[in-house]
Amino acid sequence: MDKVADIASDIGEYIKQQRNSAKISLRQLSKLAGVSNPYLSQIERGVRKPSAEILQQIAKGLRISAEALYVQAGILDLPKGGPVGDAIRADPELSERQKQVLLDVYESFRRENHVAEAATKPPATAGETGTSKE
C-alpha cells in the first residue's frame, strides 16, 4: 500500500514541477486539462493517483509528452533511446506526432546499425567458447 502512495506522491510532485517550470497556475492547468481545480490539487499533493486518461489530459495542458507522465506514474517502463530520446520527448516546440516520427526514425537507425555491426563480426568457430585461458 505504501508503494501506491509513493507513486501518487512522485507523480504529483513531478506534475507540480512541470507546472511551475511552465509558469502555469494550478487554476490555469486545471482549465487547460479539463480537470477540476480541487482534484488537480489532490493529485499534486499525492492524495490521489490519477488514471492514464487524466494523466494524458494533464500532459496536454502542460504541453509535455503523456509518455513522460506515464513513466513517472509507473504505468510505462523507461523509454529506449537514452539522452537523445529524452531530448526529443522534452522539446516543447515539437508536436506529439513530430516527436513520435523522430523517435521512430532514430530507433530505425539504431536497429539498422546494430544489424550492420552484427554482420561485420566474424562468426564464431566451433571450438570458440568466448572465454580465454591465457
Coordinates of N, CA and C in Angstrom, one line a residue:
M1 N 0.8 -1.2 0.0 CA 0.0 0.0 0.0 C 0.9 1.3 0.0
D2 N 2.0 1.2 0.7 CA 2.9 2.4 0.7 C 3.4 2.7 -0.6
K3 N 3.7 1.6 -1.4 CA 4.2 1.9 -2.8 C 3.2 2.7 -3.6
V4 N 2.0 2.4 -3.5 CA 0.9 3.2 -4.3 C 1.0 4.7 -3.8
A5 N 1.1 4.9 -2.5 CA 1.1 6.2 -2.0 C 2.4 6.9 -2.5
D6 N 3.5 6.2 -2.5 CA 4.8 6.8 -3.0 C 4.6 7.2 -4.5
I7 N 4.0 6.3 -5.3 CA 3.9 6.6 -6.7 C 3.0 7.9 -6.9
A8 N 1.9 7.9 -6.1 CA 1.0 9.1 -6.2 C 1.7 10.4 -5.8
S9 N 2.5 10.3 -4.8 CA 3.3 11.4 -4.4 C 4.3 11.9 -5.4
D10 N 5.0 10.9 -6.0 CA 6.0 11.1 -7.0 C 5.4 11.8 -8.2
I11 N 4.3 11.3 -8.7 CA 3.7 11.8 -9.9 C 3.1 13.2 -9.7
G12 N 2.6 13.4 -8.5 CA 2.1 14.7 -8.1 C 3.2 15.7 -8.0
E13 N 4.3 15.4 -7.4 CA 5.4 16.3 -7.3 C 6.0 16.6 -8.7
Y14 N 6.0 15.6 -9.6 CA 6.5 15.8 -11.0 C 5.6 16.7 -11.7
I15 N 4.3 16.6 -11.6 CA 3.3 17.5 -12.3 C 3.5 18.9 -11.8
K16 N 3.6 19.0 -10.5 CA 3.8 20.3 -9.9 C 5.1 21.0 -10.4
Q17 N 6.2 20.2 -10.5 CA 7.4 20.8 -11.0 C 7.3 21.3 -12.5
Q18 N 6.6 20.4 -13.3 CA 6.4 20.8 -14.7 C 5.5 22.0 -14.8
R19 N 4.5 22.1 -13.9 CA 3.6 23.2 -14.0 C 4.3 24.5 -13.6
N20 N 5.1 24.4 -12.5 CA 5.9 25.6 -12.1 C 6.9 26.0 -13.1
S21 N 7.6 25.1 -13.8 CA 8.6 25.4 -14.8 C 7.9 26.0 -16.0
A22 N 6.7 25.7 -16.3 CA 5.9 26.2 -17.4 C 5.3 27.6 -17.0
K23 N 5.4 27.9 -15.7 CA 4.8 29.2 -15.2 C 3.3 29.2 -15.4
I24 N 2.7 28.1 -15.0 CA 1.2 27.9 -15.2 C 0.7 27.8 -13.8
S25 N -0.4 28.5 -13.4 CA -1.0 28.3 -12.1 C -1.8 27.0 -12.1
L26 N -2.1 26.6 -10.9 CA -2.9 25.4 -10.7 C -4.3 25.6 -11.4
R27 N -4.9 26.7 -11.2 CA -6.2 27.0 -11.8 C -6.1 27.0 -13.4
Q28 N -5.0 27.6 -13.9 CA -4.8 27.5 -15.4 C -4.7 26.1 -15.9
L29 N -3.9 25.3 -15.2 CA -3.7 23.9 -15.7 C -5.0 23.1 -15.6
S30 N -5.7 23.4 -14.5 CA -7.0 22.6 -14.4 C -7.9 22.9 -15.5
K31 N -7.9 24.2 -15.9 CA -8.8 24.6 -17.1 C -8.2 24.0 -18.4
L32 N -6.9 24.1 -18.6 CA -6.3 23.5 -19.8 C -6.5 22.0 -19.9
A33 N -6.4 21.3 -18.8 CA -6.5 19.9 -18.8 C -7.9 19.4 -18.6
G34 N -8.9 20.3 -18.3 CA -10.3 19.8 -18.2 C -10.5 19.0 -16.9
V35 N -9.7 19.3 -15.9 CA -9.7 18.6 -14.6 C -10.1 19.6 -13.5
S36 N -10.9 19.3 -12.6 CA -11.3 20.2 -11.5 C -10.1 20.7 -10.7
N37 N -10.1 21.9 -10.3 CA -9.1 22.5 -9.5 C -8.8 21.7 -8.2
P38 N -9.8 21.3 -7.4 CA -9.5 20.6 -6.2 C -8.9 19.2 -6.5
Y39 N -9.4 18.5 -7.6 CA -8.8 17.2 -8.0 C -7.4 17.3 -8.4
L40 N -7.0 18.3 -9.2 CA -5.6 18.5 -9.6 C -4.8 18.8 -8.4
S41 N -5.3 19.6 -7.4 CA -4.5 19.9 -6.2 C -4.3 18.6 -5.4
Q42 N -5.3 17.8 -5.4 CA -5.1 16.5 -4.6 C -4.0 15.6 -5.3
I43 N -4.0 15.6 -6.6 CA -3.0 14.9 -7.4 C -1.6 15.4 -7.1
E44 N -1.5 16.7 -7.1 CA -0.2 17.3 -6.8 C 0.3 17.0 -5.4
R45 N -0.6 17.0 -4.5 CA -0.2 16.7 -3.1 C 0.0 15.2 -2.8
G46 N -0.3 14.4 -3.8 CA -0.2 12.9 -3.6 C -1.3 12.2 -2.9
V47 N -2.4 12.9 -2.8 CA -3.6 12.4 -2.1 C -4.4 11.4 -3.1
R48 N -4.3 11.8 -4.4 CA -5.0 10.9 -5.4 C -4.0 10.5 -6.4
K49 N -4.2 9.3 -6.9 CA -3.4 8.7 -8.0 C -4.2 8.8 -9.3
P50 N -3.8 9.6 -10.3 CA -4.6 9.8 -11.5 C -4.6 8.6 -12.4
S51 N -5.7 8.5 -13.2 CA -5.7 7.4 -14.2 C -4.9 7.9 -15.4
A52 N -4.6 6.9 -16.3 CA -3.9 7.2 -17.5 C -4.6 8.3 -18.3
E53 N -5.9 8.3 -18.4 CA -6.7 9.3 -19.1 C -6.5 10.7 -18.6
I54 N -6.5 10.8 -17.2 CA -6.3 12.1 -16.6 C -4.9 12.5 -16.8
L55 N -3.9 11.6 -16.7 CA -2.5 12.0 -17.0 C -2.4 12.5 -18.4
Q56 N -3.1 11.9 -19.3 CA -3.0 12.4 -20.7 C -3.5 13.8 -20.8
Q57 N -4.6 14.1 -20.2 CA -5.2 15.4 -20.2 C -4.3 16.5 -19.6
I58 N -3.6 16.0 -18.5 CA -2.7 16.9 -17.8 C -1.5 17.2 -18.7
A59 N -1.0 16.1 -19.3 CA 0.2 16.3 -20.2 C -0.2 17.3 -21.3
K60 N -1.4 17.1 -21.9 CA -1.8 18.0 -22.9 C -1.8 19.5 -22.4
G61 N -2.3 19.7 -21.2 CA -2.4 21.0 -20.6 C -1.0 21.6 -20.4
L62 N 0.0 20.7 -20.0 CA 1.3 21.1 -19.8 C 2.2 21.2 -21.0
R63 N 1.6 20.7 -22.1 CA 2.3 20.6 -23.4 C 3.6 19.7 -23.3
I64 N 3.5 18.6 -22.6 CA 4.6 17.7 -22.5 C 4.0 16.3 -22.9
S65 N 4.9 15.4 -23.1 CA 4.6 14.0 -23.5 C 3.8 13.3 -22.4
A66 N 2.7 12.7 -22.9 CA 1.9 11.9 -21.9 C 2.8 10.7 -21.5
E67 N 3.7 10.2 -22.4 CA 4.6 9.1 -22.1 C 5.4 9.5 -20.8
A68 N 5.9 10.7 -20.8 CA 6.7 11.1 -19.6 C 5.9 11.0 -18.3
L69 N 4.7 11.4 -18.3 CA 3.9 11.2 -17.1 C 3.6 9.7 -16.8
Y70 N 3.4 8.9 -17.9 CA 3.1 7.5 -17.7 C 4.3 6.8 -17.0
V71 N 5.5 7.2 -17.4 CA 6.7 6.7 -16.8 C 6.8 7.1 -15.4
Q72 N 6.6 8.4 -15.1 CA 6.6 8.8 -13.7 C 5.6 8.1 -12.8
A73 N 4.5 7.8 -13.4 CA 3.4 7.2 -12.6 C 3.6 5.7 -12.5
G74 N 4.6 5.1 -13.2 CA 4.8 3.7 -13.2 C 3.9 2.9 -14.1
I75 N 3.3 3.6 -15.0 CA 2.4 2.9 -16.0 C 3.2 2.3 -17.1
L76 N 4.3 3.0 -17.5 CA 5.2 2.6 -18.6 C 6.6 2.4 -18.0
D77 N 7.4 1.6 -18.6 CA 8.8 1.5 -18.3 C 9.5 2.6 -19.0
L78 N 10.8 2.8 -18.5 CA 11.6 3.9 -19.1 C 11.7 3.7 -20.6
P79 N 11.6 4.7 -21.4 CA 11.7 4.5 -22.8 C 13.1 4.3 -23.3
K80 N 13.3 3.7 -24.4 CA 14.6 3.5 -25.0 C 15.1 4.8 -25.7
G81 N 16.3 4.8 -26.0 CA 16.8 5.9 -26.8 C 17.8 6.8 -26.0
G82 N 17.9 6.6 -24.7 CA 18.8 7.4 -23.9 C 18.6 8.9 -24.0
P83 N 19.7 9.6 -23.9 CA 19.5 11.1 -23.8 C 19.0 11.7 -25.1
V84 N 19.2 11.1 -26.3 CA 18.6 11.6 -27.5 C 17.1 11.5 -27.5
G85 N 16.6 10.3 -27.1 CA 15.2 10.1 -27.0 C 14.5 11.1 -25.9
D86 N 15.2 11.3 -24.8 CA 14.8 12.2 -23.8 C 14.7 13.6 -24.3
A87 N 15.7 14.0 -25.0 CA 15.7 15.4 -25.6 C 14.5 15.6 -26.5
I88 N 14.3 14.6 -27.4 CA 13.2 14.7 -28.3 C 11.9 14.8 -27.6
R89 N 11.7 13.9 -26.6 CA 10.4 13.9 -25.8 C 10.2 15.2 -25.1
A90 N 11.3 15.9 -24.6 CA 11.2 17.1 -23.8 C 11.1 18.4 -24.6
D91 N 11.3 18.3 -25.9 CA 11.2 19.5 -26.7 C 9.8 20.1 -26.8
P92 N 9.6 21.2 -26.2 CA 8.2 21.8 -26.2 C 7.8 22.4 -27.6
E93 N 8.7 22.5 -28.5 CA 8.4 23.1 -29.8 C 7.9 22.1 -30.8
L94 N 8.0 20.8 -30.4 CA 7.5 19.7 -31.3 C 6.2 19.2 -30.9
S95 N 5.4 18.8 -31.8 CA 4.1 18.2 -31.5 C 4.3 16.8 -31.1
E96 N 3.3 16.2 -30.5 CA 3.5 14.7 -30.2 C 3.7 13.9 -31.4
R97 N 3.1 14.2 -32.5 CA 3.3 13.4 -33.7 C 4.7 13.6 -34.2
Q98 N 5.2 14.8 -34.2 CA 6.6 15.1 -34.7 C 7.6 14.3 -33.8
K99 N 7.3 14.3 -32.5 CA 8.2 13.6 -31.6 C 8.2 12.1 -31.9
Q100 N 7.1 11.6 -32.1 CA 7.0 10.1 -32.4 C 7.7 9.8 -33.7
V101 N 7.5 10.6 -34.7 CA 8.2 10.4 -36.0 C 9.7 10.4 -35.8
L102 N 10.2 11.4 -35.1 CA 11.6 11.5 -34.9 C 12.1 10.3 -34.1
L103 N 11.4 9.9 -33.1 CA 11.8 8.7 -32.3 C 11.8 7.4 -33.1
D104 N 10.8 7.3 -34.0 CA 10.7 6.1 -34.9 C 11.9 6.1 -35.8
V105 N 12.3 7.2 -36.4 CA 13.4 7.3 -37.3 C 14.7 7.0 -36.6
Y106 N 14.9 7.6 -35.4 CA 16.1 7.4 -34.6 C 16.2 5.9 -34.2
E107 N 15.2 5.3 -33.8 CA 15.2 3.9 -33.4 C 15.5 3.0 -34.6
S108 N 15.0 3.4 -35.8 CA 15.2 2.6 -37.0 C 16.7 2.6 -37.4
F109 N 17.3 3.8 -37.2 CA 18.8 4.0 -37.5 C 19.6 3.1 -36.5
R110 N 19.2 3.1 -35.3 CA 19.9 2.3 -34.2 C 19.8 0.8 -34.6
R111 N 18.6 0.4 -34.9 CA 18.4 -1.0 -35.3 C 19.3 -1.4 -36.5
E112 N 19.2 -0.5 -37.5 CA 20.0 -0.8 -38.7 C 21.5 -0.9 -38.4
N113 N 22.0 0.0 -37.6 CA 23.4 0.0 -37.2 C 23.8 -1.3 -36.4
H114 N 22.8 -1.7 -35.6 CA 23.1 -2.9 -34.8 C 23.2 -4.1 -35.7
V115 N 22.3 -4.2 -36.7 CA 22.3 -5.3 -37.6 C 23.6 -5.3 -38.5
A116 N 24.0 -4.1 -38.9 CA 25.2 -4.0 -39.7 C 26.4 -4.3 -38.9
E117 N 26.4 -3.9 -37.6 CA 27.6 -4.3 -36.7 C 27.6 -5.8 -36.5
A118 N 26.5 -6.4 -36.3 CA 26.5 -7.9 -36.1 C 26.9 -8.6 -37.4
A119 N 26.6 -8.0 -38.5 CA 27.0 -8.7 -39.8 C 28.5 -8.6 -40.1
T120 N 29.2 -7.6 -39.5 CA 30.6 -7.4 -39.8 C 31.5 -8.2 -38.8
K121 N 30.9 -8.7 -37.7 CA 31.6 -9.5 -36.8 C 31.9 -10.9 -37.4
P122 N 33.1 -11.5 -37.3 CA 33.3 -12.8 -37.8 C 32.5 -13.8 -37.0
P123 N 32.0 -14.8 -37.7 CA 31.2 -15.9 -36.9 C 32.2 -16.7 -36.0
A124 N 31.7 -17.1 -34.9 CA 32.4 -17.9 -34.0 C 32.7 -19.3 -34.6
T125 N 33.9 -19.8 -34.4 CA 34.2 -21.2 -34.9 C 33.7 -22.2 -33.9
A126 N 33.6 -23.4 -34.3 CA 33.1 -24.5 -33.5 C 33.9 -24.6 -32.2
G127 N 35.2 -24.3 -32.2 CA 36.0 -24.5 -31.0 C 36.0 -23.3 -30.0
E128 N 35.4 -22.2 -30.5 CA 35.4 -21.0 -29.6 C 34.3 -21.0 -28.6
T129 N 34.6 -20.7 -27.4 CA 33.6 -20.6 -26.3 C 33.4 -19.2 -25.8
G130 N 34.2 -18.3 -26.3 CA 34.1 -17.0 -25.8 C 35.0 -16.7 -24.6
T131 N 35.6 -17.7 -24.0 CA 36.5 -17.4 -22.9 C 37.9 -17.7 -23.2
S132 N 38.8 -17.1 -22.5 CA 40.3 -17.2 -22.8 C 41.0 -17.7 -21.6
K133 N 41.9 -18.6 -21.8 CA 42.6 -19.2 -20.6 C 44.1 -18.8 -20.7
E134 N 44.4 -17.6 -21.1 CA 45.8 -17.1 -21.2 C 46.3 -16.6 -19.9

